[in-house]
PDB file of C-alpha atoms in Angstrom:
ATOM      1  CA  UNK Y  26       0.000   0.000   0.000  1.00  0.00           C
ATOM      2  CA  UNK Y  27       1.151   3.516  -0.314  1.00  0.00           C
ATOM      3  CA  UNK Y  28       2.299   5.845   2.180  1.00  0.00           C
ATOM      4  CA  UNK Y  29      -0.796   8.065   1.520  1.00  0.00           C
ATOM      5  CA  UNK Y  30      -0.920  11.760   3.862  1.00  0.00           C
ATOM      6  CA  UNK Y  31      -4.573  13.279   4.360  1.00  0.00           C
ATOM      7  CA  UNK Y  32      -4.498  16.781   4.628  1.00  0.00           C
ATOM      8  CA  UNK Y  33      -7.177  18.819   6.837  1.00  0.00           C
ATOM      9  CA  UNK Y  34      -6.861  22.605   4.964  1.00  0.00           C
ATOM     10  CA  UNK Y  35      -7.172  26.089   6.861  1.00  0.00           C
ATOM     11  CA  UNK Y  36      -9.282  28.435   5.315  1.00  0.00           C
ATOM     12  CA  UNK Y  37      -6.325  30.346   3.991  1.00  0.00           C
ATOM     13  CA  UNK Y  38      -4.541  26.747   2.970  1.00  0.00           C
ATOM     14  CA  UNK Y  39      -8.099  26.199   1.638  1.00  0.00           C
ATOM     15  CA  UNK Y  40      -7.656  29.509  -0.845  1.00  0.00           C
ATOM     16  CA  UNK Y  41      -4.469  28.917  -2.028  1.00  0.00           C
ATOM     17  CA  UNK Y  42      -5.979  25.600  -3.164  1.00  0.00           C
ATOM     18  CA  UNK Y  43      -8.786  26.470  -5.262  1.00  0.00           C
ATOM     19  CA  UNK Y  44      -6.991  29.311  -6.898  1.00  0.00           C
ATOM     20  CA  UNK Y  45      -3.942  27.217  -7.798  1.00  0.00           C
ATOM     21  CA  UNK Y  46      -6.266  24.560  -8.981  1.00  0.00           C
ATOM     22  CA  UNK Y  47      -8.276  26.541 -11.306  1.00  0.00           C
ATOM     23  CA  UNK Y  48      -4.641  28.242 -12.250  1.00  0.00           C
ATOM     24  CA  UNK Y  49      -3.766  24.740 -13.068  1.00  0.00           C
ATOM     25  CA  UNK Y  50      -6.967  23.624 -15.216  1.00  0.00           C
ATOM     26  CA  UNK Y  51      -6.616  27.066 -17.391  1.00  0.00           C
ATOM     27  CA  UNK Y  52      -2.827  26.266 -18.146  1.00  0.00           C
ATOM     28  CA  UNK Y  53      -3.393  22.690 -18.901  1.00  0.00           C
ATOM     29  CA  UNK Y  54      -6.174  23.722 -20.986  1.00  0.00           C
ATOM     30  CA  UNK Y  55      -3.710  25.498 -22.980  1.00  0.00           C
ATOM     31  CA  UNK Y  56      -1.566  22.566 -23.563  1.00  0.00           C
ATOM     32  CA  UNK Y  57       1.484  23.271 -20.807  1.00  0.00           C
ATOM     33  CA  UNK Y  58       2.363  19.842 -18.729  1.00  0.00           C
ATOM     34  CA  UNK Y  59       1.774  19.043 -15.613  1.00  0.00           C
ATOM     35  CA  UNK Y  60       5.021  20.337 -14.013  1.00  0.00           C
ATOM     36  CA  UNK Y  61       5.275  23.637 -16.636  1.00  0.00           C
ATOM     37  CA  UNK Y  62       1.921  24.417 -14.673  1.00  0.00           C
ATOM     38  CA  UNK Y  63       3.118  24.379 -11.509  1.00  0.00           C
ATOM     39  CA  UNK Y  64       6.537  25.890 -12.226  1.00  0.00           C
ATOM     40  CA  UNK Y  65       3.840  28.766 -13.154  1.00  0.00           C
ATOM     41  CA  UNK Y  66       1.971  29.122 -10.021  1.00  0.00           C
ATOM     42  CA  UNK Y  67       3.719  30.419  -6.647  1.00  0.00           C
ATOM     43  CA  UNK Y  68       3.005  29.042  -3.860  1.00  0.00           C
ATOM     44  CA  UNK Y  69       5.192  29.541  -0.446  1.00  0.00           C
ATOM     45  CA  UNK Y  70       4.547  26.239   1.102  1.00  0.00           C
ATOM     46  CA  UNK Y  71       6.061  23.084  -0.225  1.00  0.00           C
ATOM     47  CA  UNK Y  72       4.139  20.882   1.487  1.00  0.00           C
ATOM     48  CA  UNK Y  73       0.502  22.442   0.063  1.00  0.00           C
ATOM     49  CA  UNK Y  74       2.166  22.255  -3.388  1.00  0.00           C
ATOM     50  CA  UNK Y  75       3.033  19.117  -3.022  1.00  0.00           C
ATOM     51  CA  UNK Y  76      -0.610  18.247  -2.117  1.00  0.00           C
ATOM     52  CA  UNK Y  77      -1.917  19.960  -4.352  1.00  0.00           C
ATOM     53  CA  UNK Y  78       0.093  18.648  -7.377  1.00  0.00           C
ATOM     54  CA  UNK Y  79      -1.005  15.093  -6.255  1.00  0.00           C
ATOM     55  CA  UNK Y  80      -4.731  16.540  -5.732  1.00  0.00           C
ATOM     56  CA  UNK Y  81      -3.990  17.987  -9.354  1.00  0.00           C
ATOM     57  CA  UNK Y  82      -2.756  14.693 -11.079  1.00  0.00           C
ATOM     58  CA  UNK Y  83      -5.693  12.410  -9.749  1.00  0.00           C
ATOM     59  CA  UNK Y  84      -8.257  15.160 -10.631  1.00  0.00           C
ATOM     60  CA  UNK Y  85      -6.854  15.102 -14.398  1.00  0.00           C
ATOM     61  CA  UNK Y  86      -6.795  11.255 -14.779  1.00  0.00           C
ATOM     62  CA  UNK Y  87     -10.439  10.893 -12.963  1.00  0.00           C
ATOM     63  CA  UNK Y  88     -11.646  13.132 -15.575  1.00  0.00           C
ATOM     64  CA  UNK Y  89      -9.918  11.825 -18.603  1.00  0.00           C
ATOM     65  CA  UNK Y  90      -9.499   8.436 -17.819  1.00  0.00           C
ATOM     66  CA  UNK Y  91     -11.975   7.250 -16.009  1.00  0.00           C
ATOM     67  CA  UNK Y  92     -14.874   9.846 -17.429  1.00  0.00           C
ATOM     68  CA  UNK Y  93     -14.135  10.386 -20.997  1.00  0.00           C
ATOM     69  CA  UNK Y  94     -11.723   6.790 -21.588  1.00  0.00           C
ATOM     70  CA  UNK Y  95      -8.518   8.482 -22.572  1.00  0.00           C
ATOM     71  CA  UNK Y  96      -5.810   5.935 -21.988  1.00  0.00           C
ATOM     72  CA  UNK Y  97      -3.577   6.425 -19.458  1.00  0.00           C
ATOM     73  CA  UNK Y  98      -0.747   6.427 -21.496  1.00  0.00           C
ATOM     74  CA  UNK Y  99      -2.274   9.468 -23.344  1.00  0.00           C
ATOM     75  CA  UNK Y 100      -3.038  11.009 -20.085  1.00  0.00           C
ATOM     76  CA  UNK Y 101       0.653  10.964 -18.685  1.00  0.00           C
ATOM     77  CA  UNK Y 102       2.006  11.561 -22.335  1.00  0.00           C
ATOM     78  CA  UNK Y 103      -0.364  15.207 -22.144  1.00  0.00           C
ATOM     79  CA  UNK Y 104       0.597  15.777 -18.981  1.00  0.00           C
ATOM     80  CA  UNK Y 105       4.010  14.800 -19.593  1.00  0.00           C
ATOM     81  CA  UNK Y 106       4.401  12.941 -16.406  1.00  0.00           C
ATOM     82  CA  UNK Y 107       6.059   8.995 -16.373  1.00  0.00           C
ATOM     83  CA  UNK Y 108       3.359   6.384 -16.928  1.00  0.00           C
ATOM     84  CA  UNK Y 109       4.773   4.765 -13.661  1.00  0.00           C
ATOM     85  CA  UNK Y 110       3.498   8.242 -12.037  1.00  0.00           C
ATOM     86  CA  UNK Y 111      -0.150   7.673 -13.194  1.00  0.00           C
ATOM     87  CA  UNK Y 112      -0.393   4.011 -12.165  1.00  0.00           C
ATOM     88  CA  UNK Y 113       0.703   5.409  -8.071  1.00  0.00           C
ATOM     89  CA  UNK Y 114      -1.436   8.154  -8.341  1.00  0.00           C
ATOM     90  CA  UNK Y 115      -4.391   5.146  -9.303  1.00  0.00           C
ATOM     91  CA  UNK Y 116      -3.494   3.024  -6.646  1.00  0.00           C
ATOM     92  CA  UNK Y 117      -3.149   6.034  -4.116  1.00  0.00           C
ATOM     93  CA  UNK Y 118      -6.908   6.961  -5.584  1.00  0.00           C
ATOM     94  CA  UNK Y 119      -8.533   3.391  -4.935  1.00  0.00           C
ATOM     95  CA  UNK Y 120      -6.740   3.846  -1.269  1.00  0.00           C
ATOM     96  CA  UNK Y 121      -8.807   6.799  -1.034  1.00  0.00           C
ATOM     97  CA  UNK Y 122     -11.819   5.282  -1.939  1.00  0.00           C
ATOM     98  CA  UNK Y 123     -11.464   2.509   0.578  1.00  0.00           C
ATOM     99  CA  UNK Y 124     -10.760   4.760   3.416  1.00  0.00           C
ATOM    100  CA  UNK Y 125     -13.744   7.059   2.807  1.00  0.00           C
ATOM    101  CA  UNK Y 126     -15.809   3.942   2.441  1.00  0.00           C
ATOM    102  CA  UNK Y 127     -14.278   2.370   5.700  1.00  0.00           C
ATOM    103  CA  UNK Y 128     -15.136   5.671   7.519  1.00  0.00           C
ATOM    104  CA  UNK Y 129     -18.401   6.263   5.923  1.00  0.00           C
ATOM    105  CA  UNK Y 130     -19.468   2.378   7.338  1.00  0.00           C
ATOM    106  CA  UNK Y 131     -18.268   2.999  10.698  1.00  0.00           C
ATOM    107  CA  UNK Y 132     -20.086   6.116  10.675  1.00  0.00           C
ATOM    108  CA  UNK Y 133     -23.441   5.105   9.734  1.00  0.00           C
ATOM    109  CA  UNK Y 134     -23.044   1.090  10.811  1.00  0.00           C
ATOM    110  CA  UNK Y 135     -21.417   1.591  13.625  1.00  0.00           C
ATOM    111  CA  UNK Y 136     -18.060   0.051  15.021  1.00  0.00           C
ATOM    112  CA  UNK Y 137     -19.374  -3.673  15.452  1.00  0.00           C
ATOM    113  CA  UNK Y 138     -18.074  -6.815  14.056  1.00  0.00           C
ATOM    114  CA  UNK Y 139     -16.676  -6.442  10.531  1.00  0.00           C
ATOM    115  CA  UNK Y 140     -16.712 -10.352   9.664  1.00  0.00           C
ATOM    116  CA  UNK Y 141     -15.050 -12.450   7.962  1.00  0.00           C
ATOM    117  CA  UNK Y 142     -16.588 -12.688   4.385  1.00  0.00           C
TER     118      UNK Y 142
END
């Protein structure tokens, strides 16, 4: 499994976020990779870039891969990113799902016995 982080924003975190992401969409929109984007954008904190690169490069593949069917070596060959990068950033995305579905059960199930099945 990877060694996936969770980040809880603050409000101003929470800015910087959805301003560098729609900064991100308009440049890829113009054909500039992945990293060219983000070379393009300022933000102080390395750590929030860093999350929101990741954030950046699921959001792109959910939308092309898995909405319109783009393959996913067309994906990383757009966003000129290593295949090898797109297949962590998957697995990292079905971790995701399985959390949020392991928190949403113990939130409306309960904690009880999980089984065995």
């Amino acid at each position: 499994m990877a060694d996936v982080k969770y980040k809880n924003y603050s409000e101003e975190e929470d800015k910087v976020y959805m301003e560098t992401m729609d900064k991100v969409r308009e440049l890829l929109k113009a054909g500039k990779s992945l990293e060219e984007a983000f070379i393009s954008v300022k933000i102080n904190n390395e750590e929030l870039k860093s999350f929101i690169y990741d954030d950046a490069l699921k959001i792109v593949i959910a939308e092309r891969h898995f909405a319109k069917g783009t393959s996913l070596e067309e994906v990383a060959d757009s966003l000129k990113v290593p295949i090898t990068s797109i297949y962590k950033a998957i697995n990292e995305m079905l971790e995701d799902v399985g959390h949020t579905s392991a928190e949403y059960y113990k939130q409306t199930i309960g904690q009880g016995n999980f089984g065995t099945a």
